[in-house]
Coordinates of C-alpha atoms and ligand atoms in Angstrom, one line a residue:
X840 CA 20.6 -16.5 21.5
X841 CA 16.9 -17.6 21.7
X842 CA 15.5 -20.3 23.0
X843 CA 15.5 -22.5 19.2
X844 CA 18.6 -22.0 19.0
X845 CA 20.0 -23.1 22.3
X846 CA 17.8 -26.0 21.7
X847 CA 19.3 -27.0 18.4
X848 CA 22.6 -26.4 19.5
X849 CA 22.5 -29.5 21.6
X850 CA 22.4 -31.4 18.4
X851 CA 24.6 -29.0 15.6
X852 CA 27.0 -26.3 16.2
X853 CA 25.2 -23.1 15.1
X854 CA 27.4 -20.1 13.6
X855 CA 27.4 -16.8 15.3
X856 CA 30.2 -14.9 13.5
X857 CA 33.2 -16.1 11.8
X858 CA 36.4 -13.6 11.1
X859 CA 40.2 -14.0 10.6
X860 CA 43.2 -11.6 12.1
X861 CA 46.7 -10.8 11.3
X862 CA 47.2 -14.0 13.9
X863 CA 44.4 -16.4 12.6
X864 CA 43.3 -17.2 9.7
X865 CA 40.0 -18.4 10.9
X866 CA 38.2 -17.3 14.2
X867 CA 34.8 -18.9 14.8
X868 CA 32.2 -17.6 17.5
X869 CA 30.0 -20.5 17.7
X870 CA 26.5 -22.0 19.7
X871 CA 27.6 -25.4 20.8
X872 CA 25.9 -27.3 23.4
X873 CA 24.0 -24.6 24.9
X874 CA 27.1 -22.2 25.4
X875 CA 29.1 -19.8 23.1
X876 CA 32.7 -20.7 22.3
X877 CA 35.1 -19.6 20.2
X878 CA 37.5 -21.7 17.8
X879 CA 40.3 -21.3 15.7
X880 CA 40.4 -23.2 12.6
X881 CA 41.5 -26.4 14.2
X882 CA 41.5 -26.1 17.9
X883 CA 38.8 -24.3 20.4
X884 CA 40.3 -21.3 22.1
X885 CA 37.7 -20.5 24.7
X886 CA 34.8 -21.7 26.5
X887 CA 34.9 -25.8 25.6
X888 CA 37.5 -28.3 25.4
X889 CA 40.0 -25.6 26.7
X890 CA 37.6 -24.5 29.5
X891 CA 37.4 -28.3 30.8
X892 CA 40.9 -28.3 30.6
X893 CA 41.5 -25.3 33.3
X894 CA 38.0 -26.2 35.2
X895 CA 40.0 -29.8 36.1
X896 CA 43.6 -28.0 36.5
X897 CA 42.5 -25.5 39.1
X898 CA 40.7 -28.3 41.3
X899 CA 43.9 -30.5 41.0
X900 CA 45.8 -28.2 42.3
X901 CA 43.3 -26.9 45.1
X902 CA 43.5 -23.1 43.6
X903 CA 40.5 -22.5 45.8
X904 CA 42.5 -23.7 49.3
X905 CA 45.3 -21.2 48.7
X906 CA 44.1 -18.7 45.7
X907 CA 46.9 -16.5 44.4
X908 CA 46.8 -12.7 45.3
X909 CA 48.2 -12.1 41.2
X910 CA 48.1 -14.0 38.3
X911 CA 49.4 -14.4 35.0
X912 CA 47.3 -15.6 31.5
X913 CA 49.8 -15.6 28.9
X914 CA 47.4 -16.2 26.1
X915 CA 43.8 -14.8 26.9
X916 CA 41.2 -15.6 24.1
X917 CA 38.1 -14.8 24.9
X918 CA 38.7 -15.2 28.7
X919 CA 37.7 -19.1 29.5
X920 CA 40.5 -18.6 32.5
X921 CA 39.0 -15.2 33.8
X922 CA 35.6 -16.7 34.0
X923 CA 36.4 -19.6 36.0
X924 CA 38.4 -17.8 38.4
X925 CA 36.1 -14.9 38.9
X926 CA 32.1 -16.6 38.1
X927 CA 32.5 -20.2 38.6
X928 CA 35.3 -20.2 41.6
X929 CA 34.2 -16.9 42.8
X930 CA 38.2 -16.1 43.5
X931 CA 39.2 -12.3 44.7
X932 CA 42.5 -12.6 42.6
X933 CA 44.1 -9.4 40.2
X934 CA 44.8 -10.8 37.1
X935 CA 46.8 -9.6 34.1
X936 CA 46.2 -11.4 31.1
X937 CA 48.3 -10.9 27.6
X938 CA 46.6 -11.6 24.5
X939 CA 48.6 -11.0 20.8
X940 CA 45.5 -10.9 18.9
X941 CA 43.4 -7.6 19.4
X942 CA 40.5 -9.5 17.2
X943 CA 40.3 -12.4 19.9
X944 CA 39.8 -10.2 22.6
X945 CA 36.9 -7.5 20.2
X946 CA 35.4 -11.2 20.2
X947 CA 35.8 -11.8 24.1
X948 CA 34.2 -8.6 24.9
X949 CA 31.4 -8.8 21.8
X950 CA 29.7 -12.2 23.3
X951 CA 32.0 -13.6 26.3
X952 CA 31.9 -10.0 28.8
X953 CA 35.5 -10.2 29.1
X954 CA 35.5 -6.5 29.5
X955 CA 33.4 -6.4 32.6
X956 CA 35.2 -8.5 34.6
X957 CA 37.1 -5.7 37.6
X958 CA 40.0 -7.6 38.5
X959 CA 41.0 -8.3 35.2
X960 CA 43.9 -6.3 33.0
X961 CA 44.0 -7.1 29.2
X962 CA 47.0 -5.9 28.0
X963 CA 47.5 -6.3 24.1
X964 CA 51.2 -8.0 23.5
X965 CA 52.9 -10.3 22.6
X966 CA 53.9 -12.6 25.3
X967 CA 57.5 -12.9 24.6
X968 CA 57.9 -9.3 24.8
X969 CA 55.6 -9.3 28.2
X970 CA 57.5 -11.6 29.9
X971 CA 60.8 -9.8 29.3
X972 CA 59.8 -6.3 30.2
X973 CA 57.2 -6.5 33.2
X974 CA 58.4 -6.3 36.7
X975 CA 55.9 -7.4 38.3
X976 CA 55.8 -10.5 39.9
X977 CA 53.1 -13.4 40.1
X978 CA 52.0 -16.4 42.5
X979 CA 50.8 -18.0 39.5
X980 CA 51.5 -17.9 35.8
X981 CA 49.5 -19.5 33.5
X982 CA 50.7 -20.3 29.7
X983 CA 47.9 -21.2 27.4
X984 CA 49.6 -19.6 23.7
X985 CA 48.7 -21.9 20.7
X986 CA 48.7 -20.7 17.0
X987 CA 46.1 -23.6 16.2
X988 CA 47.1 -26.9 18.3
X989 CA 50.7 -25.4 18.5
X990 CA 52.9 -24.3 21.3
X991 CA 55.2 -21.9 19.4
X992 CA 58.7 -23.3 20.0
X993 CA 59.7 -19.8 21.6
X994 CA 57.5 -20.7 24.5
X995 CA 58.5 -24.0 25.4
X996 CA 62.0 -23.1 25.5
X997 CA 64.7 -23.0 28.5
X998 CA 65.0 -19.0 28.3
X999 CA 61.5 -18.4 28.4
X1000 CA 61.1 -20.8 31.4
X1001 CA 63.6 -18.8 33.4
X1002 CA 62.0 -15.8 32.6
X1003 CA 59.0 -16.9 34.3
X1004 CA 60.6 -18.2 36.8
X1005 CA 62.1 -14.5 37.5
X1006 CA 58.5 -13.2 37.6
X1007 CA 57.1 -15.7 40.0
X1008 CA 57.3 -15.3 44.1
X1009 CA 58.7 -17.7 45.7
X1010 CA 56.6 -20.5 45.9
X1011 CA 54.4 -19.4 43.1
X1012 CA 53.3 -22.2 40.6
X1013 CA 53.6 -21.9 36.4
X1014 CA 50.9 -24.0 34.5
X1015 CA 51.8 -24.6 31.0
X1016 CA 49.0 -26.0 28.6
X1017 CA 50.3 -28.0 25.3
X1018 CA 48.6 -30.5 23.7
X1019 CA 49.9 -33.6 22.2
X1020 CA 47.8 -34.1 19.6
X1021 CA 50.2 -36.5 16.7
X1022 CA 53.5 -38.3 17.4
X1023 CA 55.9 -35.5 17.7
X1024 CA 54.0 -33.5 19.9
X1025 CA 53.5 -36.9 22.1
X1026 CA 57.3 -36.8 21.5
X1027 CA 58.1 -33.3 23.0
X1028 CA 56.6 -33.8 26.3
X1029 CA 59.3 -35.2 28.4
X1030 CA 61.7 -32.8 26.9
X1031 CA 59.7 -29.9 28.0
X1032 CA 59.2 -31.9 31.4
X1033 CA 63.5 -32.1 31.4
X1034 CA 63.2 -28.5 30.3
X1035 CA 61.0 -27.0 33.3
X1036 CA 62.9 -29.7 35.6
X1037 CA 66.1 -28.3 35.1
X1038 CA 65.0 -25.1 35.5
X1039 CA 62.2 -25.1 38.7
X1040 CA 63.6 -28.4 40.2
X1041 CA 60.1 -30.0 39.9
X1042 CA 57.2 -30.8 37.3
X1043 CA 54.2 -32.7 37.5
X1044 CA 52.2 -33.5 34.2
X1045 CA 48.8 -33.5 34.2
X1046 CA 46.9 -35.8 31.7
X1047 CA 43.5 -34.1 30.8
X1048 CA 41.0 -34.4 27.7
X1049 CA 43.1 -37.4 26.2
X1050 CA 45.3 -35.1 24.4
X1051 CA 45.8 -31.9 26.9
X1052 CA 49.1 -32.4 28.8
X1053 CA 49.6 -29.9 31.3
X1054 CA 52.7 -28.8 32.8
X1055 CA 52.6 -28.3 36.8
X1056 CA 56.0 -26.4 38.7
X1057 CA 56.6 -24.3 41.6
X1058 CA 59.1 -22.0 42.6
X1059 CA 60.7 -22.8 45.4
X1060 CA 62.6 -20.5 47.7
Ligands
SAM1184 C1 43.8 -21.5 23.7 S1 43.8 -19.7 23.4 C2 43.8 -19.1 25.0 C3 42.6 -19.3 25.8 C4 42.5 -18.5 27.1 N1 43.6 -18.8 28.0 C5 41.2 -18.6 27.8 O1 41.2 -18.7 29.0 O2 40.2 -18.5 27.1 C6 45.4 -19.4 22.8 C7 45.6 -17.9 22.6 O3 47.0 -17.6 22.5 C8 47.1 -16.4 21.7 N2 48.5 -16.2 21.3 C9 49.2 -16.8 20.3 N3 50.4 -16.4 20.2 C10 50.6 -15.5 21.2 C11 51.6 -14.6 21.6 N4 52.8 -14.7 21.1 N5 51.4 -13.8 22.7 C12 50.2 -13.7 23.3 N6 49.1 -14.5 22.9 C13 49.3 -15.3 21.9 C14 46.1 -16.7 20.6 O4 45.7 -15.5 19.9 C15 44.9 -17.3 21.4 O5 44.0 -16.3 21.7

């Protein structure tokens, strides 16, 4: 990007490259304020609203006082999470992240140097299927899947919260991002809250970006 273009960014988003995948029928690299991001036809993936989102998540729950030793991104994009962790919060944490969409992550590597980040595993999958198979266990899991502005149900379900559960330590924590952007989705948050409540004991929902509710539980012992 030269210098014009940053410029003009401030005042119009400026097209990079636009595509579609098996997953999406639009993916959008874009120059917005100064910085690439990357959007899906109605929603931003990576790298603006969704970056806010986890930039005020991580300092509400004091990642930096107590960073985990292995995390979870269920959902990568173009790697938003990865770069706070590791360039803003400069965090020595091994990270597996599991992205459906090989075209998101050609995108994350092509402009957002997810590929050059050492501590970082992309695995290509979908997450259901991750979740069920891996052994490995996590001190914090973080769920950030969206088709658009939707959770798919399968991911805001009771079976699917256990299964985290099962690959958390004791005392890990699960973030769970889901926007309520109409009156159903408004709707749906306390039964997902009842949902995780049942299953972890405890859940704190945090209110971020007006429509960005955020699901907060830890595993205890
Ligand atoms: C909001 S973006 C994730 C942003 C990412 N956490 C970051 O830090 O930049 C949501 C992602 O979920 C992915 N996704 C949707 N369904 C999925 C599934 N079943 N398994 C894994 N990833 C999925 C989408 O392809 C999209 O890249």
């Amino acid at each position: 990007m030269n210098a014009l273009q940053k410029y003009l960014s401030y005042f119009v988003k400026i097209g990079v490259e636009k595509t579609s995948s098996t997953y999406s029928e639009r993916l959008e690299v874009a120059l917005q304020d100064g910085k690439l991001i990357l959007n899906s036809k109605n929603a931003n993936y990576s790298f603006a609203s969704l970056h806010r989102v986890f930039q005020q998540v991580f300092q509400r729950i004091k990642i930096d006082q107590k960073p985990p030793k292995k995390m979870l991104v269920l959902g990568c994009g173009a790697g938003s999470i990865p770069s706070i962790i590791y360039n803003e919060l400069q965090l020595d944490v091994e990270m597996d992240a599991v992205e459906i969409d090989e075209k998101v992550v050609e995108l994350g590597n092509k402009y957002f140097g997810l590929d050059e980040f050492q501590k970082l595993t992309v695995i290509i999958d979908d997450a259901a299927n991750y979740i069920k198979n891996t052994g490995a266990k996590y001190d914090l899991i973080a769920v950030d899947i969206f088709e658009g502005l939707n959770v798919p149900k399968e991911f805001l379900n009771q079976p699917f919260f256990e299964h985290l559960k099962t690959n958390l330590n004791n005392e890990g924590q699960l973030l769970l991002n889901f926007v309520a952007y109409n009156y159903e989705a408004k709707e749906e948050v306390s039964a997902i809250e009842q949902r995780l409540n049942h299953v972890f004991g405890n859940v704190e929902t945090f209110k971020l970006q007006s429509i960005n509710r955020v699901f907060y539980s830890i595993k205890k012992g």
